């Protein structure tokens, strides 16, 4: 029987139908009690539910709406995310959703393109990403969770934590199911309720910072200059992202920073920005479908947040996914972070490592290891996204110098393309490679200006270069520091 997620009553029947009687399943269904309670059946929640269910843990996965999500987020999965998804045994979630292969990027700078393919694997093949409709992919993940015998999925909204106030331990969550109060208990509660997390405020020492929004449109039958590649369009304004999400559908995401002049009320707001700035800067072949989509007017927006990572400290509870750590979606790294985190967490909290989650001390100890070990990959994705966004949304002279240097650096080819694209892809897992390329770009940017200057102006450019270099330090420094904190 196919699992029809959009029908309301599947949640409980899906897990119990053909399964032999399992007392733990009954405990979950009747007593709302499990080893783990997970809040949010999104990208991270589904992945960790399946991973832990397969390890033999009893899992309750709570989701406020099991309907197909209709969002403009999480549509391009980098190769490093595809790999983690496969290692989680969830590779088939990418099948039958009309997913499109992604082989790398094309960056266009004032109309001049540079090709940035993902770097070759050791065996000569090339890694591939996938892009798709977010909702269809999430439904696949949810079905995979429902099929897992040790996981029970329940449609309910978490409203509060249940705490033992005496020892400060989290025992589960209070929920609202169809307006009625409901309680779910677990030795461990994992919060994965996404970017607008309800539980972040009291439990995490940082607040998300939003510098810009992505405005999204769906284009139909667009011809991309470089098929099977993500496109980044750079010119005088903030960056634009274009990638296919289905055989006929293409997503365009337009970054609009707060206080963006071309999107001011005087200039016709967001629509004005689209008409006067975006349309002329797009590749010729994309303009007709962009115009059509603009006329249809289904513009939607999402905040682009930055939230540095933090260590879990509260006994009985872990916060992960976007609820704990976010970076600008320019580089499409969020889901790659989520799947790699799920993989690492399931290894560190495996029954061999931590036989029972009741041992909250052992869990917290493993979480410390988790916090540092995940950084091999996630610090790269976090820093790269934020630093690249600063360059691509350049709003002062020094940043524009760095932006130009970055593009010219890519044009040099060789490892100047393959290593940055390996970092972006989530394949290269050494943060020093990122730091190396970032500062080489800065020096190259300064060098280009000195070369271009007249003899008289060369000393001036040299001095100016100090300013550019300092800017580069200020762009990347804070993000590096935030990764070094516990
Ligand atoms: C504009 C934009 C574009 C992006 N594009 C990409 C991209 O191309 N590639 C990429 O890898 N990443 C992208 N991301 C990031 C990516 O979407 C996230 O990193 C990823 O979805 C995080 O997964 P999550 O499980 O933490 O949250 P989500 O996937 O948002 O899941 C959270 C789940 O929790 C549920 N929930 C919320 N509150 C409650 C509650 N109280 N009770 C029960 N359930 C609840 C929600 O319904 C949802 O199902 C983008 C982000 C933005 C903003
Ligand atoms: C469920 O858990 C049991 C152990 O409790 C394990 O033997 C079994 O393999 C798990 N089932 C699935 C489908 O992963």
Coordinates of C-alpha atoms and ligand atoms in Angstrom, one line a residue:
X1 CA 0.0 0.0 0.0
X2 CA 1.5 3.4 -0.9
X3 CA 1.8 5.8 1.9
X4 CA -0.4 8.7 1.1
X5 CA 1.1 11.4 3.3
X6 CA -1.4 14.1 2.4
X7 CA -4.3 12.1 3.9
X8 CA -4.8 13.0 7.5
X9 CA -4.9 9.7 9.3
X10 CA -1.7 7.9 8.1
X11 CA 0.5 8.9 11.0
X12 CA -0.4 6.1 13.3
X13 CA -1.6 3.5 10.9
X14 CA 1.5 3.6 8.8
X15 CA 3.7 2.2 11.5
X16 CA 1.4 -0.4 12.9
X17 CA -0.3 -2.0 9.9
X18 CA 1.9 -5.0 8.9
X19 CA 4.3 -5.0 11.8
X20 CA 4.4 -7.9 14.2
X21 CA 3.4 -6.9 17.7
X22 CA 6.2 -4.9 19.2
X23 CA 5.8 -3.8 22.8
X24 CA 7.9 -0.7 22.2
X25 CA 5.7 0.3 19.3
X26 CA 2.7 0.1 21.7
X27 CA 4.6 2.2 24.2
X28 CA 5.1 4.9 21.7
X29 CA 1.5 4.8 20.3
X30 CA -0.4 4.4 23.6
X31 CA 1.9 5.9 26.2
X32 CA 3.8 8.4 24.1
X33 CA 7.1 7.1 25.5
X34 CA 10.3 6.3 23.6
X35 CA 14.1 6.4 23.8
X36 CA 14.1 9.6 21.7
X37 CA 11.5 12.2 21.0
X38 CA 12.3 14.3 17.9
X39 CA 10.5 17.6 17.2
X40 CA 10.3 18.4 13.5
X41 CA 10.1 15.9 10.6
X42 CA 12.0 18.1 8.2
X43 CA 15.5 17.6 6.7
X44 CA 17.3 16.9 9.9
X45 CA 14.5 15.3 12.0
X46 CA 13.7 12.6 9.4
X47 CA 17.3 11.7 8.8
X48 CA 18.2 11.3 12.5
X49 CA 15.0 9.4 13.2
X50 CA 15.8 6.8 10.5
X51 CA 19.5 6.6 11.6
X52 CA 18.6 6.0 15.2
X53 CA 15.6 3.8 14.4
X54 CA 17.9 1.5 12.4
X55 CA 20.3 1.3 15.4
X56 CA 17.4 -0.2 17.3
X57 CA 16.3 2.9 19.3
X58 CA 12.6 3.5 19.9
X59 CA 11.8 6.9 18.2
X60 CA 8.9 9.3 18.3
X61 CA 9.0 11.8 15.4
X62 CA 6.7 14.7 15.9
X63 CA 5.7 17.0 13.0
X64 CA 3.1 19.9 13.1
X65 CA 2.0 19.3 9.4
X66 CA 2.6 16.2 7.4
X67 CA 1.2 17.9 4.2
X68 CA 3.7 18.4 1.4
X69 CA 5.7 21.5 2.4
X70 CA 5.6 24.3 -0.2
X71 CA 8.7 26.3 0.4
X72 CA 11.5 28.0 -1.5
X73 CA 14.2 26.5 0.7
X74 CA 16.4 23.3 0.6
X75 CA 16.2 22.6 -3.1
X76 CA 19.8 22.0 -4.1
X77 CA 21.8 19.2 -2.3
X78 CA 25.5 19.4 -2.7
X79 CA 27.5 16.2 -3.6
X80 CA 28.8 16.0 0.0
X81 CA 25.1 15.9 1.1
X82 CA 24.2 13.3 -1.4
X83 CA 27.0 11.2 -0.1
X84 CA 25.9 11.5 3.5
X85 CA 22.3 10.8 2.5
X86 CA 23.4 7.5 0.9
X87 CA 25.5 6.6 3.9
X88 CA 22.4 7.1 6.0
X89 CA 20.7 4.5 3.7
X90 CA 18.3 7.2 2.4
X91 CA 19.8 7.6 -1.1
X92 CA 16.5 6.4 -2.7
X93 CA 14.7 9.5 -1.4
X94 CA 16.3 11.2 -4.5
X95 CA 14.5 8.8 -6.8
X96 CA 11.1 9.5 -8.5
X97 CA 10.9 13.1 -7.6
X98 CA 12.1 14.5 -11.0
X99 CA 15.4 15.5 -9.4
X100 CA 17.9 17.2 -11.7
X101 CA 21.6 16.4 -11.7
X102 CA 23.9 19.3 -10.7
X103 CA 27.5 19.1 -11.9
X104 CA 28.8 22.4 -10.6
X105 CA 28.3 26.1 -11.1
X106 CA 28.6 28.8 -13.6
X107 CA 29.3 32.3 -12.2
X108 CA 28.6 35.2 -14.5
X109 CA 30.3 38.5 -13.7
X110 CA 28.9 41.5 -15.6
X111 CA 27.9 39.0 -18.3
X112 CA 31.3 37.2 -18.4
X113 CA 30.9 33.5 -17.4
X114 CA 33.3 31.2 -15.6
X115 CA 32.7 27.5 -15.3
X116 CA 33.2 25.9 -11.9
X117 CA 32.6 22.2 -12.1
X118 CA 32.8 20.0 -9.1
X119 CA 36.3 18.5 -8.8
X120 CA 37.1 15.0 -10.1
X121 CA 37.0 12.1 -7.7
X122 CA 40.1 9.9 -7.3
X123 CA 38.7 7.4 -9.8
X124 CA 38.1 10.0 -12.5
X125 CA 34.3 10.3 -12.1
X126 CA 32.8 13.6 -11.0
X127 CA 30.6 14.0 -8.0
X128 CA 27.0 15.1 -8.5
X129 CA 24.6 17.1 -6.6
X130 CA 20.8 17.0 -7.0
X131 CA 18.2 19.7 -7.1
X132 CA 14.5 19.2 -6.7
X133 CA 11.2 20.5 -5.3
X134 CA 11.8 20.7 -1.5
X135 CA 8.4 19.4 -0.6
X136 CA 8.7 16.2 -2.7
X137 CA 12.0 15.4 -1.2
X138 CA 10.8 16.0 2.4
X139 CA 7.8 13.7 1.8
X140 CA 10.2 11.0 0.6
X141 CA 12.2 11.4 3.8
X142 CA 9.0 11.2 5.9
X143 CA 7.9 8.1 4.1
X144 CA 11.3 6.5 4.9
X145 CA 10.8 7.4 8.5
X146 CA 7.3 5.9 8.6
X147 CA 8.6 2.7 7.0
X148 CA 11.2 2.3 9.7
X149 CA 9.6 -0.1 12.2
X150 CA 11.2 1.6 15.2
X151 CA 9.9 5.0 14.3
X152 CA 6.4 6.3 15.0
X153 CA 5.5 9.6 13.2
X154 CA 2.8 11.7 14.9
X155 CA 1.2 14.9 13.5
X156 CA 1.3 17.3 16.5
X157 CA 2.7 20.7 17.4
X158 CA 5.3 20.9 20.1
X159 CA 4.6 23.9 22.4
X160 CA 6.8 23.5 25.4
X161 CA 9.5 21.4 27.0
X162 CA 8.7 19.1 29.9
X163 CA 11.4 19.6 32.5
X164 CA 12.4 18.1 35.7
X165 CA 12.9 21.5 37.4
X166 CA 14.8 19.9 40.3
X167 CA 17.7 18.5 38.2
X168 CA 17.0 20.7 35.1
X169 CA 16.7 17.7 32.9
X170 CA 14.4 17.7 29.8
X171 CA 12.0 14.8 29.9
X172 CA 10.0 15.3 26.7
X173 CA 7.7 17.8 25.1
X174 CA 4.2 19.2 25.6
X175 CA 2.3 19.2 22.4
X176 CA -1.0 20.4 21.0
X177 CA -2.8 17.8 18.8
X178 CA -5.8 19.2 17.1
X179 CA -6.1 21.8 19.9
X180 CA -5.8 19.2 22.7
X181 CA -2.9 19.0 25.1
X182 CA -0.7 16.0 24.6
X183 CA 2.6 14.8 26.2
X184 CA 5.5 12.9 24.7
X185 CA 8.4 11.5 26.8
X186 CA 11.9 10.4 25.8
X187 CA 15.2 9.8 27.5
X188 CA 16.5 12.2 24.9
X189 CA 14.7 15.0 23.2
X190 CA 16.0 16.3 19.9
X191 CA 14.8 19.6 18.7
X192 CA 14.9 20.1 14.9
X193 CA 12.1 22.6 14.3
X194 CA 13.9 24.7 11.8
X195 CA 14.8 28.3 11.2
X196 CA 12.1 29.9 13.3
X197 CA 12.7 27.5 16.2
X198 CA 10.4 27.9 19.1
X199 CA 12.9 26.4 21.6
X200 CA 16.0 28.3 20.6
X201 CA 15.5 31.4 22.7
X202 CA 15.8 29.9 26.2
X203 CA 18.3 27.2 25.3
X204 CA 20.9 28.7 22.9
X205 CA 23.2 31.6 23.6
X206 CA 23.0 33.2 20.2
X207 CA 20.3 34.8 18.1
X208 CA 20.0 34.6 14.3
X209 CA 21.2 37.6 12.4
X210 CA 19.4 38.5 9.1
X211 CA 21.2 40.7 6.6
X212 CA 19.0 40.0 3.6
X213 CA 16.1 38.0 2.2
X214 CA 15.9 35.7 -0.8
X215 CA 12.9 36.4 -3.0
X216 CA 12.0 33.4 -5.1
X217 CA 10.1 32.7 -8.4
X218 CA 9.5 29.5 -10.3
X219 CA 10.4 29.8 -14.0
X220 CA 8.9 27.5 -16.5
X221 CA 10.9 26.0 -19.5
X222 CA 13.9 28.2 -19.0
X223 CA 17.0 27.6 -21.1
X224 CA 20.0 27.9 -18.8
X225 CA 23.3 29.0 -20.4
X226 CA 25.0 26.0 -18.8
X227 CA 22.5 23.1 -18.2
X228 CA 22.9 21.0 -15.1
X229 CA 24.7 23.7 -13.3
X230 CA 23.8 26.2 -10.7
X231 CA 24.1 29.8 -11.9
X232 CA 25.3 32.8 -9.9
X233 CA 24.7 36.2 -11.5
X234 CA 26.9 39.0 -10.3
X235 CA 26.8 42.6 -11.3
X236 CA 26.3 46.0 -9.6
X237 CA 23.8 44.7 -7.1
X238 CA 23.3 41.7 -4.7
X239 CA 23.7 38.2 -6.1
X240 CA 21.1 36.2 -8.0
X241 CA 20.9 32.4 -8.0
X242 CA 19.3 30.2 -10.7
X243 CA 19.1 26.4 -10.8
X244 CA 16.7 23.8 -12.2
X245 CA 14.4 22.0 -9.7
X246 CA 12.6 19.8 -12.2
X247 CA 12.5 18.9 -15.8
X248 CA 10.5 22.0 -16.6
X249 CA 10.9 24.1 -13.5
X250 CA 13.8 26.4 -12.6
X251 CA 14.2 28.4 -9.4
X252 CA 15.5 31.9 -9.3
X253 CA 16.4 33.3 -5.9
X254 CA 17.1 37.0 -5.7
X255 CA 19.0 38.4 -2.7
X256 CA 17.7 41.7 -1.4
X257 CA 19.6 43.1 1.5
X258 CA 17.9 45.3 4.1
X259 CA 18.1 48.9 2.9
X260 CA 18.7 47.9 -0.7
X261 CA 18.5 51.1 -2.7
X262 CA 17.1 49.6 -5.9
X263 CA 14.3 48.0 -3.8
X264 CA 13.4 51.1 -1.9
X265 CA 9.8 52.4 -2.0
X266 CA 10.9 55.3 -4.2
X267 CA 12.2 52.8 -6.8
X268 CA 9.1 50.6 -6.8
X269 CA 10.0 48.2 -4.0
X270 CA 10.8 44.6 -4.7
X271 CA 8.9 44.6 -8.0
X272 CA 10.9 47.6 -9.1
X273 CA 14.1 45.9 -8.2
X274 CA 13.0 42.9 -10.3
X275 CA 12.1 45.0 -13.3
X276 CA 14.9 47.5 -13.2
X277 CA 17.8 45.6 -11.8
X278 CA 17.3 41.9 -12.1
X279 CA 15.7 41.6 -15.5
X280 CA 18.5 43.4 -17.4
X281 CA 21.3 41.5 -15.6
X282 CA 19.9 38.1 -16.4
X283 CA 21.3 35.9 -19.2
X284 CA 19.3 36.6 -22.4
X285 CA 17.8 33.1 -22.5
X286 CA 16.3 33.4 -19.0
X287 CA 14.6 36.7 -19.4
X288 CA 11.3 35.6 -21.2
X289 CA 10.4 33.1 -18.5
X290 CA 11.4 35.5 -15.8
X291 CA 9.1 38.2 -17.2
X292 CA 6.3 35.7 -17.4
X293 CA 6.8 34.5 -13.8
X294 CA 7.0 38.1 -12.6
X295 CA 3.7 38.9 -14.3
X296 CA 2.1 35.9 -12.6
X297 CA 3.3 37.5 -9.4
X298 CA 4.0 34.5 -7.2
X299 CA 6.9 36.1 -5.5
X300 CA 7.8 34.6 -2.1
X301 CA 10.6 35.5 0.4
X302 CA 12.6 33.9 3.1
X303 CA 15.0 35.5 5.6
X304 CA 18.7 34.6 5.0
X305 CA 20.0 34.0 8.5
X306 CA 23.3 33.5 10.2
X307 CA 23.4 31.6 13.5
X308 CA 26.8 30.4 14.8
X309 CA 26.9 26.9 16.2
X310 CA 26.8 26.1 20.0
X311 CA 27.4 23.1 22.2
X312 CA 24.6 21.2 23.8
X313 CA 24.6 21.7 27.6
X314 CA 21.1 20.8 28.8
X315 CA 20.7 17.3 30.1
X316 CA 18.2 15.3 28.1
X317 CA 18.1 17.7 25.1
X318 CA 19.9 18.4 21.9
X319 CA 19.1 21.2 19.4
X320 CA 20.2 20.7 15.8
X321 CA 19.5 21.6 12.2
X322 CA 18.6 25.2 11.4
X323 CA 17.4 25.6 15.0
X324 CA 21.1 25.5 16.1
X325 CA 23.2 26.6 13.2
X326 CA 22.5 28.6 10.0
X327 CA 24.5 30.2 7.2
X328 CA 23.5 32.2 4.1
X329 CA 21.9 29.9 1.6
X330 CA 23.9 31.3 -1.3
X331 CA 26.1 28.2 -1.4
X332 CA 23.2 25.7 -0.7
X333 CA 24.9 24.1 2.3
X334 CA 22.1 23.7 4.9
X335 CA 20.9 20.2 4.0
X336 CA 24.5 19.0 3.5
X337 CA 25.2 20.2 7.1
X338 CA 22.0 18.5 8.3
X339 CA 22.8 15.1 6.7
X340 CA 26.4 15.0 7.8
X341 CA 25.4 16.0 11.3
X342 CA 22.8 13.2 11.4
X343 CA 25.4 10.7 10.3
X344 CA 28.0 11.9 12.8
X345 CA 25.5 12.1 15.6
X346 CA 24.2 8.6 15.0
X347 CA 27.8 7.3 15.1
X348 CA 28.7 9.1 18.3
X349 CA 25.4 8.2 20.1
X350 CA 25.3 4.6 18.8
X351 CA 24.2 1.9 21.3
X352 CA 27.8 0.8 21.4
X353 CA 29.0 4.3 22.5
X354 CA 26.0 5.2 24.7
X355 CA 23.9 2.1 25.6
X356 CA 21.1 4.2 27.3
X357 CA 20.1 7.8 26.7
X358 CA 19.1 7.9 30.4
X359 CA 22.8 8.4 31.0
X360 CA 22.6 12.1 30.2
X361 CA 26.2 12.7 31.3
X362 CA 27.5 10.3 28.7
X363 CA 25.3 11.9 26.0
X364 CA 26.6 15.4 26.9
X365 CA 30.1 14.2 26.8
X366 CA 29.6 12.8 23.3
X367 CA 28.0 16.1 22.3
X368 CA 31.2 17.9 23.1
X369 CA 33.0 15.6 20.7
X370 CA 30.3 16.1 18.2
X371 CA 30.6 19.9 18.4
X372 CA 34.2 19.8 17.5
X373 CA 34.3 16.9 15.0
X374 CA 31.4 18.3 12.9
X375 CA 33.5 21.4 12.2
X376 CA 35.8 19.6 9.7
X377 CA 32.9 20.0 7.3
X378 CA 30.4 22.4 8.8
X379 CA 32.9 25.2 9.6
X380 CA 33.9 25.3 6.0
X381 CA 30.3 25.4 4.8
X382 CA 29.4 28.1 7.4
X383 CA 32.4 30.3 6.7
X384 CA 32.4 29.9 3.0
X385 CA 28.7 30.9 2.7
X386 CA 29.1 34.0 4.8
X387 CA 32.4 35.2 3.3
X388 CA 31.3 34.5 -0.3
X389 CA 28.1 36.3 0.4
X390 CA 30.0 39.4 1.6
X391 CA 32.0 39.4 -1.6
X392 CA 29.1 38.7 -3.9
X393 CA 26.9 41.3 -2.3
X394 CA 29.8 43.8 -2.3
X395 CA 28.6 47.2 -1.2
X396 CA 31.8 49.1 -0.9
X397 CA 35.0 49.7 -2.9
X398 CA 37.2 47.2 -1.1
X399 CA 34.6 44.5 -1.3
X400 CA 34.2 45.2 -5.0
X401 CA 38.0 44.8 -5.4
X402 CA 37.8 41.5 -3.6
X403 CA 34.8 40.4 -5.7
X404 CA 36.7 41.2 -8.9
X405 CA 39.7 39.3 -7.5
X406 CA 37.6 36.3 -6.7
X407 CA 36.2 36.1 -10.2
X408 CA 39.6 36.6 -11.9
X409 CA 41.0 34.0 -9.6
X410 CA 38.5 31.4 -10.8
X411 CA 39.4 32.3 -14.3
X412 CA 43.0 31.1 -13.6
X413 CA 41.6 27.6 -13.4
X414 CA 43.4 24.5 -12.0
X415 CA 43.2 24.1 -8.2
X416 CA 42.0 27.7 -8.0
X417 CA 38.7 26.3 -9.3
X418 CA 38.8 22.7 -8.2
X419 CA 39.6 23.3 -4.5
X420 CA 37.1 26.1 -4.0
X421 CA 34.4 24.0 -5.7
X422 CA 35.4 21.0 -3.6
X423 CA 34.8 23.1 -0.5
X424 CA 31.5 24.3 -1.8
X425 CA 30.5 20.7 -2.7
X426 CA 31.2 19.5 0.9
X427 CA 33.8 17.2 -0.4
X428 CA 37.1 18.8 0.8
X429 CA 37.0 18.7 4.6
X430 CA 40.0 20.8 5.6
X431 CA 39.1 24.3 6.8
X432 CA 42.7 25.4 6.1
X433 CA 42.1 25.0 2.4
X434 CA 39.4 27.6 2.6
X435 CA 41.5 30.0 4.6
X436 CA 44.3 29.6 2.1
X437 CA 42.2 30.3 -1.0
X438 CA 40.4 33.2 0.7
X439 CA 43.6 35.1 1.4
X440 CA 45.2 34.2 -1.9
X441 CA 42.1 35.7 -3.5
X442 CA 42.7 38.9 -1.4
X443 CA 46.3 39.1 -2.4
X444 CA 45.5 38.4 -6.1
X445 CA 42.8 41.2 -6.0
X446 CA 45.4 43.7 -4.7
X447 CA 48.0 42.5 -7.2
X448 CA 45.5 43.0 -10.1
X449 CA 44.9 46.6 -9.0
X450 CA 48.5 47.4 -8.7
X451 CA 49.1 45.9 -12.2
X452 CA 46.3 47.9 -13.7
X453 CA 47.4 51.2 -12.2
X454 CA 49.7 53.7 -13.9
X455 CA 53.3 54.0 -12.6
X456 CA 52.4 57.0 -10.5
X457 CA 49.4 55.3 -9.0
X458 CA 51.1 52.1 -8.1
X459 CA 52.3 53.3 -4.7
X460 CA 48.8 54.5 -4.0
X461 CA 47.3 51.1 -4.9
X462 CA 49.9 49.5 -2.7
X463 CA 48.6 51.5 0.3
X464 CA 45.1 50.9 -0.8
X465 CA 45.9 47.2 -0.8
X466 CA 46.5 47.3 3.0
X467 CA 42.9 48.5 3.3
X468 CA 41.6 45.7 1.0
X469 CA 43.6 43.1 2.9
X470 CA 42.2 44.4 6.2
X471 CA 38.7 44.3 4.7
X472 CA 39.3 40.6 3.8
X473 CA 40.4 39.9 7.4
X474 CA 37.3 41.6 8.7
X475 CA 35.1 39.7 6.3
X476 CA 36.2 36.2 7.3
X477 CA 37.7 36.8 10.8
X478 CA 34.5 37.0 12.8
X479 CA 33.2 33.8 11.2
X480 CA 36.4 31.9 11.9
X481 CA 36.3 33.1 15.5
X482 CA 32.7 32.0 16.0
X483 CA 33.7 28.5 14.9
X484 CA 36.5 28.4 17.5
X485 CA 34.2 29.0 20.4
X486 CA 32.8 26.2 22.5
Ligands
LIG1 C1 15.9 30.8 1.0 C2 16.6 29.6 1.4 C3 17.1 28.7 0.5 C4 17.8 27.5 0.8 N1 18.3 26.7 -0.1 C5 19.0 25.6 0.2 C6 19.6 24.8 -0.8 O1 19.4 25.0 -1.9 N2 20.3 23.7 -0.3 C7 20.5 23.4 1.0 O2 21.2 22.5 1.3 N3 20.0 24.2 1.9 C8 19.2 25.3 1.6 N4 18.7 26.1 2.6 C9 18.8 25.7 4.0 C10 17.9 24.5 4.3 O3 16.6 24.7 3.9 C11 17.9 24.2 5.8 O4 19.2 24.1 6.2 C12 17.3 22.8 6.1 O5 15.9 22.8 5.6 C13 17.3 22.7 7.6 O6 16.6 21.5 8.0 P1 15.9 21.4 9.4 O7 15.5 20.0 9.6 O8 16.7 22.0 10.5 O9 14.6 22.4 9.3 P2 13.4 22.2 8.4 O10 13.7 21.4 7.2 O11 12.8 23.5 8.2 O12 12.4 21.3 9.2 C14 11.8 21.7 10.4 C15 10.5 20.9 10.6 O13 10.0 21.2 11.9 C16 8.6 21.3 11.8 N5 8.2 22.1 13.0 C17 8.5 23.4 13.2 N6 8.0 23.7 14.4 C18 7.4 22.6 15.0 C19 6.7 22.4 16.2 N7 6.5 23.3 17.1 N8 6.2 21.1 16.4 C20 6.4 20.2 15.4 N9 7.0 20.4 14.3 C21 7.5 21.6 14.0 C22 8.4 22.0 10.5 O14 7.0 21.9 10.0 C23 9.4 21.3 9.6 O15 8.9 20.2 9.0 C24 18.0 27.2 2.2 C25 17.5 28.1 3.2 C26 16.8 29.3 2.8 C27 16.3 30.2 3.8
LIG2 C1 14.4 -2.0 15.4 O1 15.1 -2.2 16.6 C2 15.5 -3.6 16.8 C3 16.2 -3.7 18.2 O2 15.5 -3.1 19.2 C4 16.5 -4.0 15.8 O3 16.8 -5.4 16.0 C5 15.8 -3.8 14.4 O4 16.7 -4.1 13.4 C6 15.3 -2.4 14.2 N1 14.4 -2.4 13.1 C7 14.7 -1.7 12.0 C8 13.7 -1.7 10.9 O5 15.7 -1.0 11.8

